[in-house]
mmCIF file of C-alpha atoms in Angstrom:
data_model
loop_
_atom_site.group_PDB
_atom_site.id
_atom_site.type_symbol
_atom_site.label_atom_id
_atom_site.label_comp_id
_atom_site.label_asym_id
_atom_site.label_seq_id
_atom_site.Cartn_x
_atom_site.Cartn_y
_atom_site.Cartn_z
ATOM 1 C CA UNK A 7 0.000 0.000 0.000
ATOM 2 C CA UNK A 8 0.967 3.423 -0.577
ATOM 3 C CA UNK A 9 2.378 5.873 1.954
ATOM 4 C CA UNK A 10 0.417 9.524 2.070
ATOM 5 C CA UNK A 11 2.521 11.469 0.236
ATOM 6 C CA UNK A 12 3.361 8.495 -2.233
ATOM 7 C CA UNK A 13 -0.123 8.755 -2.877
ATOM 8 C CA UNK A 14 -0.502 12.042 -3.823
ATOM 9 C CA UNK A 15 2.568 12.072 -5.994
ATOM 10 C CA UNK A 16 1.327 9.649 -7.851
ATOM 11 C CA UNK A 17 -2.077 10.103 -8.341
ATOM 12 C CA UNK A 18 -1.890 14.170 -8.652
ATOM 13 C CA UNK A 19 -1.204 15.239 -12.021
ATOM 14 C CA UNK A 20 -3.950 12.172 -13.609
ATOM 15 C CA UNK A 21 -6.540 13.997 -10.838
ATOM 16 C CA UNK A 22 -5.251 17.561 -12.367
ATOM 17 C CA UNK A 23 -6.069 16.476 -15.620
ATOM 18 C CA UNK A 24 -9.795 15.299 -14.558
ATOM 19 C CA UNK A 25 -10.096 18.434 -12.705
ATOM 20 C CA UNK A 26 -9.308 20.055 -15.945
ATOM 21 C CA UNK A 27 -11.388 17.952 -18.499
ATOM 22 C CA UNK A 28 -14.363 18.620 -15.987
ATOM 23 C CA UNK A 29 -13.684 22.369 -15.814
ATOM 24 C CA UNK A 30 -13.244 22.464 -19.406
ATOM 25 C CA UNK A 31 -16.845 20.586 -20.104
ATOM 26 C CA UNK A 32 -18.770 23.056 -17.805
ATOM 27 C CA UNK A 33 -16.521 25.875 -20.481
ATOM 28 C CA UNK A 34 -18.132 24.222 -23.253
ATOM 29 C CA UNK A 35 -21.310 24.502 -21.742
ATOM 30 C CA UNK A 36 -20.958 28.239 -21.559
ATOM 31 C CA UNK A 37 -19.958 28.847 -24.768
ATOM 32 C CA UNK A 38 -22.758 26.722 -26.316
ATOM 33 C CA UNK A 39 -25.178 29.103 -23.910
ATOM 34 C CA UNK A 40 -23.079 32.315 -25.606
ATOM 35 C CA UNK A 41 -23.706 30.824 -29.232
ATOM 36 C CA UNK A 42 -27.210 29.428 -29.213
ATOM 37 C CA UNK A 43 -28.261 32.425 -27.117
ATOM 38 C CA UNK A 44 -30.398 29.868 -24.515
ATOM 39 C CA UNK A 45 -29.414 27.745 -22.313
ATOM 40 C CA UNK A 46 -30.501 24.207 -22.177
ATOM 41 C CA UNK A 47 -33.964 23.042 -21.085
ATOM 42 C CA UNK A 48 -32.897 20.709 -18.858
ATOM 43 C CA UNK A 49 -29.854 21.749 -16.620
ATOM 44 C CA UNK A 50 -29.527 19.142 -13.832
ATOM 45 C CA UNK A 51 -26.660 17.357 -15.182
ATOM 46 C CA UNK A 52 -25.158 20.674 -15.163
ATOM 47 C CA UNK A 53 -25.979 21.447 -11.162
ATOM 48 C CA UNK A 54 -25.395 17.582 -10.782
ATOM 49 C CA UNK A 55 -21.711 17.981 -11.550
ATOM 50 C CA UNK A 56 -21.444 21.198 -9.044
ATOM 51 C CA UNK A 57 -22.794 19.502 -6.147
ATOM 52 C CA UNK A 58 -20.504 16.901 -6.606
ATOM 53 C CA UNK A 59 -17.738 19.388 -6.365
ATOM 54 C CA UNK A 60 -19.317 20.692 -3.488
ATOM 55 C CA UNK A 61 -18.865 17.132 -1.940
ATOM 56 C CA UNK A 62 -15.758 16.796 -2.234
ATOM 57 C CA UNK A 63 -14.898 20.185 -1.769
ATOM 58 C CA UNK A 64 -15.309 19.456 1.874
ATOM 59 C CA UNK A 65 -12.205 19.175 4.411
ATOM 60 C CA UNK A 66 -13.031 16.087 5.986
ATOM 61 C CA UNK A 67 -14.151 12.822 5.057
ATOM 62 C CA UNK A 68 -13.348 10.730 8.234
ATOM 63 C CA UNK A 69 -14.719 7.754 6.527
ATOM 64 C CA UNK A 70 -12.707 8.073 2.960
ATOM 65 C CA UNK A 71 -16.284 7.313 1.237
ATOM 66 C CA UNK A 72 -15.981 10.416 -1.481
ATOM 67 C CA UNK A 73 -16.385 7.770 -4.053
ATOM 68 C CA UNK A 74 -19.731 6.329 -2.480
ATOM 69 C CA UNK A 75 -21.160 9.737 -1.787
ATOM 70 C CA UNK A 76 -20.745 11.011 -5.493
ATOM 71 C CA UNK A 77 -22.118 7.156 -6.901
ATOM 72 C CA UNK A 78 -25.257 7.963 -4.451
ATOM 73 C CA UNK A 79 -25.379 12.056 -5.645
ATOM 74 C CA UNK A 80 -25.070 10.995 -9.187
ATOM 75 C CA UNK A 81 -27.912 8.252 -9.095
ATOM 76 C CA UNK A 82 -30.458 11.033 -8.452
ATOM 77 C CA UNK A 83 -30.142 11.778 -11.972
ATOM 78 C CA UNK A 84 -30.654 9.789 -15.131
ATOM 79 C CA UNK B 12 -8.165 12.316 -44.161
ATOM 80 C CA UNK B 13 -4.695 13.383 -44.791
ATOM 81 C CA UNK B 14 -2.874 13.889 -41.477
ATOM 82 C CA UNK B 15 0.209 15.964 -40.695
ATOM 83 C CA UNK B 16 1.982 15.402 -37.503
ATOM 84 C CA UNK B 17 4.256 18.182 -37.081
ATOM 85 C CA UNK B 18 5.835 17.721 -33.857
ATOM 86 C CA UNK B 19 6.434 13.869 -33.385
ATOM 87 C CA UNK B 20 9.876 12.397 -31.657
ATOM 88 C CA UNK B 21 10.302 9.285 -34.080
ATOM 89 C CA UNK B 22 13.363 8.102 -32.558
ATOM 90 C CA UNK B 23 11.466 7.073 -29.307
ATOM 91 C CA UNK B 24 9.178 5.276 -31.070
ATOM 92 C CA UNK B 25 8.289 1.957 -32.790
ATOM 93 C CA UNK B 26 8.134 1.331 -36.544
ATOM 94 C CA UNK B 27 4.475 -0.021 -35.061
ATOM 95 C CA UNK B 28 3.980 3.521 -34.443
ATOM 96 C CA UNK B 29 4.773 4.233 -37.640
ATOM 97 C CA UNK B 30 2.522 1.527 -39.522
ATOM 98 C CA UNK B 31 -0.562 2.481 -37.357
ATOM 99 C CA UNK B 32 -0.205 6.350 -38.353
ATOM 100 C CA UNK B 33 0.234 5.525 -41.967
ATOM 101 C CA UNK B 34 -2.793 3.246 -41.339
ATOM 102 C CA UNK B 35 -4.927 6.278 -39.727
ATOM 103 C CA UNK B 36 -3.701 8.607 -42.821
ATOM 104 C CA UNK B 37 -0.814 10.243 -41.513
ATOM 105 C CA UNK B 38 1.275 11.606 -44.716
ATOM 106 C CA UNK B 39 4.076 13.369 -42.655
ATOM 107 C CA UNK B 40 5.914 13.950 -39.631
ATOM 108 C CA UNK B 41 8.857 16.468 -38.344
ATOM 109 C CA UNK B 42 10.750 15.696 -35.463
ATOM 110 C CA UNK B 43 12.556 18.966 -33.105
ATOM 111 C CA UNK B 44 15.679 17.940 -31.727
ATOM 112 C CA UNK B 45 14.869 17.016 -27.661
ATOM 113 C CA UNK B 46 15.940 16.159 -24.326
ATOM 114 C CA UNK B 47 17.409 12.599 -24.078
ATOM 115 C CA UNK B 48 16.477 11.711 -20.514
ATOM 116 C CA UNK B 49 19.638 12.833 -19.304
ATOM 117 C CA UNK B 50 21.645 15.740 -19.638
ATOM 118 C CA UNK B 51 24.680 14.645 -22.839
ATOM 119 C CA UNK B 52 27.785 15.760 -22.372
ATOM 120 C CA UNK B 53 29.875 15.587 -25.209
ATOM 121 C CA UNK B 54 28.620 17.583 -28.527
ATOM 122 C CA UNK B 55 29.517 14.587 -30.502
ATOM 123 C CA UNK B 56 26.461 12.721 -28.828
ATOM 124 C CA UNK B 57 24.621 15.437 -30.836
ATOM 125 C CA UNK B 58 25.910 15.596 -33.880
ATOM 126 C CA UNK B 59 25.478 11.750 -34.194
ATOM 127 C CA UNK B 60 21.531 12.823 -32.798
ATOM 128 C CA UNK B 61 21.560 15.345 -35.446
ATOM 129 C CA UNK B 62 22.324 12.852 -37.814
ATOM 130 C CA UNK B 63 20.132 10.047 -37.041
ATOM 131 C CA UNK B 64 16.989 12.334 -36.948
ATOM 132 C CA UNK B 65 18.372 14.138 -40.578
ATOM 133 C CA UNK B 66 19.464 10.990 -42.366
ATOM 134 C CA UNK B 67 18.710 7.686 -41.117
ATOM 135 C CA UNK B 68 14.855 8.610 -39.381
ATOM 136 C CA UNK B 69 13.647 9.144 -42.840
ATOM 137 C CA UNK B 70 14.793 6.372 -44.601
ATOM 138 C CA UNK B 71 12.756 4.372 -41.201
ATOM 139 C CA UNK B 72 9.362 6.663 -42.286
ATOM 140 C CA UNK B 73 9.805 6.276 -45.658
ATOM 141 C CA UNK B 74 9.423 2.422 -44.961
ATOM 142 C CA UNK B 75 5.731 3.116 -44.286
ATOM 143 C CA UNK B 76 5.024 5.804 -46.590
ATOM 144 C CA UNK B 77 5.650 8.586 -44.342
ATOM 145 C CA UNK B 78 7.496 11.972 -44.803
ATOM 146 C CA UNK B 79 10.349 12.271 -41.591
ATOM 147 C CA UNK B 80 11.125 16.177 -41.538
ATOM 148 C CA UNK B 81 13.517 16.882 -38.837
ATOM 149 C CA UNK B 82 14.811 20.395 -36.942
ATOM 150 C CA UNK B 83 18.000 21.047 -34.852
ATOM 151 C CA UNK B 84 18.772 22.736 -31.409
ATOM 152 C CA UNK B 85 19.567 21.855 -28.233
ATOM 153 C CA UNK B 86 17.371 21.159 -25.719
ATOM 154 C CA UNK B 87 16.590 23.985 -22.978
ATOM 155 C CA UNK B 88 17.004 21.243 -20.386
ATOM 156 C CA UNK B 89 20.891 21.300 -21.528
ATOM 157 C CA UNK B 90 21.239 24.946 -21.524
ATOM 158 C CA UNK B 91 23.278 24.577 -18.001
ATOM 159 C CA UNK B 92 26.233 24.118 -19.721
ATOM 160 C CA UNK B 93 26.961 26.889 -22.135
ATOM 161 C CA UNK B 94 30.642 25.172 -23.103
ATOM 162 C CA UNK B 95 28.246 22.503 -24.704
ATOM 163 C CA UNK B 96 25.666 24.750 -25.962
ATOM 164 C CA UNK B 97 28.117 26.998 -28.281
ATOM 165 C CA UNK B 98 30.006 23.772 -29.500
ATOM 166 C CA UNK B 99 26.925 21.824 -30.526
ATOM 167 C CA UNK B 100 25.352 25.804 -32.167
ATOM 168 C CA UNK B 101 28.899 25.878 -33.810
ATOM 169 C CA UNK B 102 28.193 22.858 -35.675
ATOM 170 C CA UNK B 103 24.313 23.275 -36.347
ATOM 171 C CA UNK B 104 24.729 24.846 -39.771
ATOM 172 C CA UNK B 105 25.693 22.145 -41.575
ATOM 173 C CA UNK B 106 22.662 20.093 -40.264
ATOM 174 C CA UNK B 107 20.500 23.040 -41.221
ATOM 175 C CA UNK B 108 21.634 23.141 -44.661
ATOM 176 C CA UNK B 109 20.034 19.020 -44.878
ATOM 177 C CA UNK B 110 17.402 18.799 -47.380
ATOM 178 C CA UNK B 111 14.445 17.649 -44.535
ATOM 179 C CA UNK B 112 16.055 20.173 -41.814
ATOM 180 C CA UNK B 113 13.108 22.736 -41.737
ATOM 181 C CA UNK B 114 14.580 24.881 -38.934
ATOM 182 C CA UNK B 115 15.916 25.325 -35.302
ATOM 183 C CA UNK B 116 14.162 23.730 -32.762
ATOM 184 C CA UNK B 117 13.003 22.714 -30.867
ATOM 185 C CA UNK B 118 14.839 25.720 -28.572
ATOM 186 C CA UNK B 119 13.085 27.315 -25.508
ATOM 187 C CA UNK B 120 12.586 27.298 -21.986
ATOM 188 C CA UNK B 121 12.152 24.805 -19.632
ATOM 189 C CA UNK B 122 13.145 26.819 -15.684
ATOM 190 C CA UNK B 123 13.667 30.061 -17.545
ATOM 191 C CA UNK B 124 16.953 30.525 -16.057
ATOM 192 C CA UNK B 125 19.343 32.870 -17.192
ATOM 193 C CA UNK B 126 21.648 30.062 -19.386
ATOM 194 C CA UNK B 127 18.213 28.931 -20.836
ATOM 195 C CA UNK B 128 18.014 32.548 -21.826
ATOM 196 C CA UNK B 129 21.008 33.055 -23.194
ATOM 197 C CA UNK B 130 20.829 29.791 -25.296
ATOM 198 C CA UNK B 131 17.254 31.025 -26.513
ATOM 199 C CA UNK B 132 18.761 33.846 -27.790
ATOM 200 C CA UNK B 133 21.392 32.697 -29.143
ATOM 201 C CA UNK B 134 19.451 29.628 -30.944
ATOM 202 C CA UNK B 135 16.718 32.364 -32.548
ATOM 203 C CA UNK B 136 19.868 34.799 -33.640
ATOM 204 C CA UNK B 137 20.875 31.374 -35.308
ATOM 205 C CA UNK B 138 17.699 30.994 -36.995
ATOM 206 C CA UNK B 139 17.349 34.349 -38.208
ATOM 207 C CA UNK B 140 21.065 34.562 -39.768
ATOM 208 C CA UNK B 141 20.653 31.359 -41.325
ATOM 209 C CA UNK B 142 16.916 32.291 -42.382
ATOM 210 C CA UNK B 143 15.560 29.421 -40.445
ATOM 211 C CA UNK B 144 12.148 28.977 -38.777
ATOM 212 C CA UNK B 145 12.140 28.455 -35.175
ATOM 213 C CA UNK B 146 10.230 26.303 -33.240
ATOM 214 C CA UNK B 147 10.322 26.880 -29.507
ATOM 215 C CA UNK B 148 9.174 24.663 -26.458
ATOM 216 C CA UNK B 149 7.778 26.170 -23.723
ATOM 217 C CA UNK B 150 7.597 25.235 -19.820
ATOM 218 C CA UNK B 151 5.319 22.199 -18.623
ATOM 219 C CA UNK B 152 2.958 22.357 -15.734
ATOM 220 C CA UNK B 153 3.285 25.002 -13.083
ATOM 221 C CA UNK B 154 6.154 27.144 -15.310
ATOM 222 C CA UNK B 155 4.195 27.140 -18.328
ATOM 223 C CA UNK B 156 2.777 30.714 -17.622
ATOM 224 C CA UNK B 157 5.819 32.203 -16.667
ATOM 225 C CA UNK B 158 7.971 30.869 -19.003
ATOM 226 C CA UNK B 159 5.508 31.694 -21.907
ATOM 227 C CA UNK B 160 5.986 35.937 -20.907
ATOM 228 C CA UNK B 161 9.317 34.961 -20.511
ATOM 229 C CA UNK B 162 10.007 33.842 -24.181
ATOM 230 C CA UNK B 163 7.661 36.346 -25.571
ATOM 231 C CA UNK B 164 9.787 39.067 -23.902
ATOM 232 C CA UNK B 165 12.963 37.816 -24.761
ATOM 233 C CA UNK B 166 11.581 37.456 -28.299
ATOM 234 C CA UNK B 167 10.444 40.892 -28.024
ATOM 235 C CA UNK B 168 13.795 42.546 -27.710
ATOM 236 C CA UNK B 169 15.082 40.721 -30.492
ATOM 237 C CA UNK B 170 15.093 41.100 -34.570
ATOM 238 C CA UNK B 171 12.458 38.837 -35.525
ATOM 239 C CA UNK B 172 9.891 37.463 -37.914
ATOM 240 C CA UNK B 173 6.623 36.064 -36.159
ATOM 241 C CA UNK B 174 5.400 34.700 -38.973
ATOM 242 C CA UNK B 175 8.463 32.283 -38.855
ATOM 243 C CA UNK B 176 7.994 31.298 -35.162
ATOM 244 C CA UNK B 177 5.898 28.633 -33.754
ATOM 245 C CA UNK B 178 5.958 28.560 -29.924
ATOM 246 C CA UNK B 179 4.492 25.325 -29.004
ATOM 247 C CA UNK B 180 2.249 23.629 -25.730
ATOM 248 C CA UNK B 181 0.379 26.552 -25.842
ATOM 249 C CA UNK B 182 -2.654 25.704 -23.411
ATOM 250 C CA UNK B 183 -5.820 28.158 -22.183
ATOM 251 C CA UNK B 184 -3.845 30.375 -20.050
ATOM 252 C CA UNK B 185 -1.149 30.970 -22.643
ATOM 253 C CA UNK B 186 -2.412 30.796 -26.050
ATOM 254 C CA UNK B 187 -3.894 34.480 -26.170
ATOM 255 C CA UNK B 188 -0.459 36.157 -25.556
ATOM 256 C CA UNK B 189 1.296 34.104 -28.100
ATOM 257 C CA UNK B 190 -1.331 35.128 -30.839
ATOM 258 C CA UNK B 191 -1.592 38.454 -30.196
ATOM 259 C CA UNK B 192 2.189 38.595 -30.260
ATOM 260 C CA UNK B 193 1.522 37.638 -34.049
ATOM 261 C CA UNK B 194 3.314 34.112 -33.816
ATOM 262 C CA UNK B 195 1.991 31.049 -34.621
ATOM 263 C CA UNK B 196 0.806 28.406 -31.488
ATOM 264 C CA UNK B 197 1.318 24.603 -30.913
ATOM 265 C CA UNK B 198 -1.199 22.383 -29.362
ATOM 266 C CA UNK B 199 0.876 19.566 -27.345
ATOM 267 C CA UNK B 200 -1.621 16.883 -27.005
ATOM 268 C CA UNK B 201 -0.560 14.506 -23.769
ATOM 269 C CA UNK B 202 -2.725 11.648 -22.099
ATOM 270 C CA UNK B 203 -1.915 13.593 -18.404
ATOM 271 C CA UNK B 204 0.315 16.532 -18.369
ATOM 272 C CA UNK B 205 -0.607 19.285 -21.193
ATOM 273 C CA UNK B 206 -3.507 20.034 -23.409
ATOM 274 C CA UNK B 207 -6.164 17.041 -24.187
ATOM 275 C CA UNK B 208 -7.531 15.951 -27.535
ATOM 276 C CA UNK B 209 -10.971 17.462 -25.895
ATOM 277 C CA UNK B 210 -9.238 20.960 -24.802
ATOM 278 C CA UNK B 211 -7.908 21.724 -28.368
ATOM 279 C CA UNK B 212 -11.143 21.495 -30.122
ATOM 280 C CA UNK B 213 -12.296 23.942 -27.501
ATOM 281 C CA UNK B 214 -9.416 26.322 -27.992
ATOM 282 C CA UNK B 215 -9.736 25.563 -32.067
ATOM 283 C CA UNK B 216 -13.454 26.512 -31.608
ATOM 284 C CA UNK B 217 -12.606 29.726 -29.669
ATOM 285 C CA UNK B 218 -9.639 31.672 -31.285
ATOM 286 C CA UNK B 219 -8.976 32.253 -34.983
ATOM 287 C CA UNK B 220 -7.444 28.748 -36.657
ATOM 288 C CA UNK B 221 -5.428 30.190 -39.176
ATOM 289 C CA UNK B 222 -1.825 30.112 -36.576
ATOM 290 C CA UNK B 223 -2.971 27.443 -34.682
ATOM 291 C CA UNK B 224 -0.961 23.766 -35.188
ATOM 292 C CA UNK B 225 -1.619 20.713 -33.352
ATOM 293 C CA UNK B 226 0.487 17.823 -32.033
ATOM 294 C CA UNK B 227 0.728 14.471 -30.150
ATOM 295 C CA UNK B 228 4.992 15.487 -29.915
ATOM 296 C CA UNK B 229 5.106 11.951 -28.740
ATOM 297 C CA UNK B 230 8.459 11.207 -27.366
ATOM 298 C CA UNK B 231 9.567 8.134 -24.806
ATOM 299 C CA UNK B 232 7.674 9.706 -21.879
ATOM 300 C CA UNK B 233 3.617 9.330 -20.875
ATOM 301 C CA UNK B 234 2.617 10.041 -24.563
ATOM 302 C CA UNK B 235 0.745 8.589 -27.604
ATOM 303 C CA UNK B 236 0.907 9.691 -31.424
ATOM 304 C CA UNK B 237 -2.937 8.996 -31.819
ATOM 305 C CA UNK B 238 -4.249 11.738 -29.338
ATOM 306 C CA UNK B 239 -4.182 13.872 -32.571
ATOM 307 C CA UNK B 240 -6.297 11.685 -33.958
ATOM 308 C CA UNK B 241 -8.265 11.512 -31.324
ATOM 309 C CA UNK B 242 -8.854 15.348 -31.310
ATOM 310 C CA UNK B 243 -9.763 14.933 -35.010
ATOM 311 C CA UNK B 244 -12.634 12.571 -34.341
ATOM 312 C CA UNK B 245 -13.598 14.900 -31.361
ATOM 313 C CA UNK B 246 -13.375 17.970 -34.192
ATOM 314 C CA UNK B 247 -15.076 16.472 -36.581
ATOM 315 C CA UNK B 248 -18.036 15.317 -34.065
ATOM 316 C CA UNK B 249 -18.764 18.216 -33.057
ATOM 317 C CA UNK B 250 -20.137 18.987 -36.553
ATOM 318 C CA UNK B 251 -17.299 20.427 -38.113
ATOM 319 C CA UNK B 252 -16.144 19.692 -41.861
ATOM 320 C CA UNK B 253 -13.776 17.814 -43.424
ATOM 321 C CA UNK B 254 -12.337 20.362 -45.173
ATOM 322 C CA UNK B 255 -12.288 22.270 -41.985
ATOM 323 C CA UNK B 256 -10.864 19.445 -40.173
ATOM 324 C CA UNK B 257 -8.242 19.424 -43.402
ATOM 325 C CA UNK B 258 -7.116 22.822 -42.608
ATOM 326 C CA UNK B 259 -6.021 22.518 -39.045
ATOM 327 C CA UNK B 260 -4.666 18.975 -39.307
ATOM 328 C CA UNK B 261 -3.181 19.308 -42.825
ATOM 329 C CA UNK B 262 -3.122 22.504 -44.667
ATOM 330 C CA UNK B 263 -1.770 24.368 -41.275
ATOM 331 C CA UNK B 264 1.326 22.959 -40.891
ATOM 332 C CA UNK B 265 2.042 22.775 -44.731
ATOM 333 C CA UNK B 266 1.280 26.924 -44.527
ATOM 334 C CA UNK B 267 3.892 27.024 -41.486
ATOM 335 C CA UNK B 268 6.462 24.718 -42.651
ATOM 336 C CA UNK B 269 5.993 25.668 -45.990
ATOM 337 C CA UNK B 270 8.089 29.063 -45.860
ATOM 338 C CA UNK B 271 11.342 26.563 -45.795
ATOM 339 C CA UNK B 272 11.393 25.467 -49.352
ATOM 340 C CA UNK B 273 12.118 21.624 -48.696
ATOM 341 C CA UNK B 274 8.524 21.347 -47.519
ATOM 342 C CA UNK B 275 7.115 20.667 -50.760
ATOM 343 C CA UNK B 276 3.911 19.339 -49.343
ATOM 344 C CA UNK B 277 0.831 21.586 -50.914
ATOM 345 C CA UNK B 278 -2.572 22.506 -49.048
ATOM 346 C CA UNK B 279 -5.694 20.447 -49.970
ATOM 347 C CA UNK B 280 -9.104 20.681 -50.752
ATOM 348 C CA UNK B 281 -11.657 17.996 -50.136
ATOM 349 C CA UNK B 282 -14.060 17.247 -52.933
ATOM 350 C CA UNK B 283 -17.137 16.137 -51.163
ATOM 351 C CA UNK B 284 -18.778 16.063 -54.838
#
């Protein structure tokens, strides 16, 4: 098993690039809302994603479940 | 669709590699001169690099239907150690003179320091004396910002053409400087560490094309020749032409590298007739 900070040195930069791709999508969004002038009908994928940032934008997860909560935020949605 | 790869380090990779790009439509690649691994020490280790990359790397391409276009420099990661530097520069114009050298490159920054600097400088007054185009590499990760202004600056105080200068792994925080500063800008596409096939598109739908180039520069680190592909797919999915699909991936880099006369490779246009 992997010490804490061997963890996070490996692991970082393939979580910085997720980070990215995500903040990127949510761009795309906005620039699809600039072009067509509207944006879409149905947004709660859009909020979906948020709140799950919110989750795991917390400090402490005593229980290391981030994974579980997100699987149980993201069923709420088709 | 006819694919240009301009920024591809053959020498790290597998005549497989090769095979599978031919198969996927890839008519041409140029490999920049780069970092080893470890820092060389002896200038002879580049002049046989030189070689390799000028004479033998085509004759590997060719193999498989492929163009191999080359460029010369040394890498900013070697710029410690000027003795080496002006030795290996001393000897760069007969490499340049090579009928598949297109230029000097790829040259740049990598901690900005002042011998990075100096080499810069010295590599782009190179260039310019030897009417060369210049390709130049900018920082990774958490010096790419810095090291961007820092290149533009130094590029600023110096006698030069934009129109022959490609600074490359341009990402969202960078990109707008370079194009304003009237150069053209490189798209490094990397599974983890710089832009993603899915990032480009956004940055190719968001600024004028007609400077941008795009590239897998796949080398013997975490990389893969086929993100370019994949970034065509994700282009063209998005509703986006052929021909327009043509232009970035082809016709760009001809328009670029074309200003050296031994890229003879011609713009196309699709007939969807």
């Amino acid at each position: 098993m992997l010490s804490p900070q061997k963890t996070l040195n490996t692991y970082y930069l393939e979580a910085r690039r997720d980070l990215l791709e995500v903040a990127a999508m949510l761009d795309r969004y906005d620039e699809a809302v600039k072009r067509d002038g509207q944006k879409a009908g149905d947004e709660s994928r859009k909020d979906s994603l948020l709140q799950a940032m919110e989750i795991l934008s917390k400090p402490d997860h005593a229980d290391a479940n981030r994974t579980e909560q997100l699987l149980v935020h993201f069923a709420k949605i088709d | 669709m006819q694919i240009i790869q301009p920024h591809y380090h053959a020498i790290a990779r597998t005549a497989q590699d090769y095979e599978r790009m031919a198969m996927s439509g890839v008519v041409a690649v140029c490999e920049p001169a780069f970092w080893a691994g470890f820092d060389r020490r002896h200038p002879e280790t580049f002049i046989d690099y030189f070689a390799q990359i000028s004479e033998f790397e085509p004759t590997r391409a060719a193999e498989f239907g492929i163009r191999h276009f080359c460029w010369v420099a040394v890498n900013p990661k070697e710029a410690e150690n000027p003795e080496l530097t002006q030795e290996v520069l001393r000897k760069m114009p007969e490499f340049l003179e090579k009928p598949t050298c297109l230029g000097v490159g790829e040259t740049g920054l990598h901690k900005s320091t002042q011998n990075e600097i100096y080499s810069l400088q010295a590599h782009v007054e190179m260039a310019m004396k030897y009417d060369q185009l210049v390709l130049i590499h900018t920082p990774h990760l958490s010096d790419k910002a810095h090291g961007t202004k820092t290149v533009l600056e130094v590029l600023a105080g110096m006698d030069v053409n934009p129109d022959r200068i490609w600074i490359d792994h341009v990402e969202e925080q960078t990109i707008e400087s370079v194009l304003d500063a009237g150069y053209w800008a490189g798209m490094t596409l990397y599974p983890v560490t710089k832009c993603s096939p899915r990032r480009a598109v956004d940055i190719l739908e968001k600024y004028p094309r007609e400077r941008l180039l795009v590239n897998s520069s796949a080398d013997w680190g975490p990389s893969d020749p086929f993100t370019l592909q994949e970034s065509i797919v994700e282009f063209r999915r998005r509703g986006h032409s052929l021909q327009a699909a043509v232009e970035i991936y082809h016709n760009n880099p001809c328009r670029f590298l074309g200003q050296n006369a031994k890229w003879d490779i011609k713009p196309i246009t699709i007939s969807e007739d």
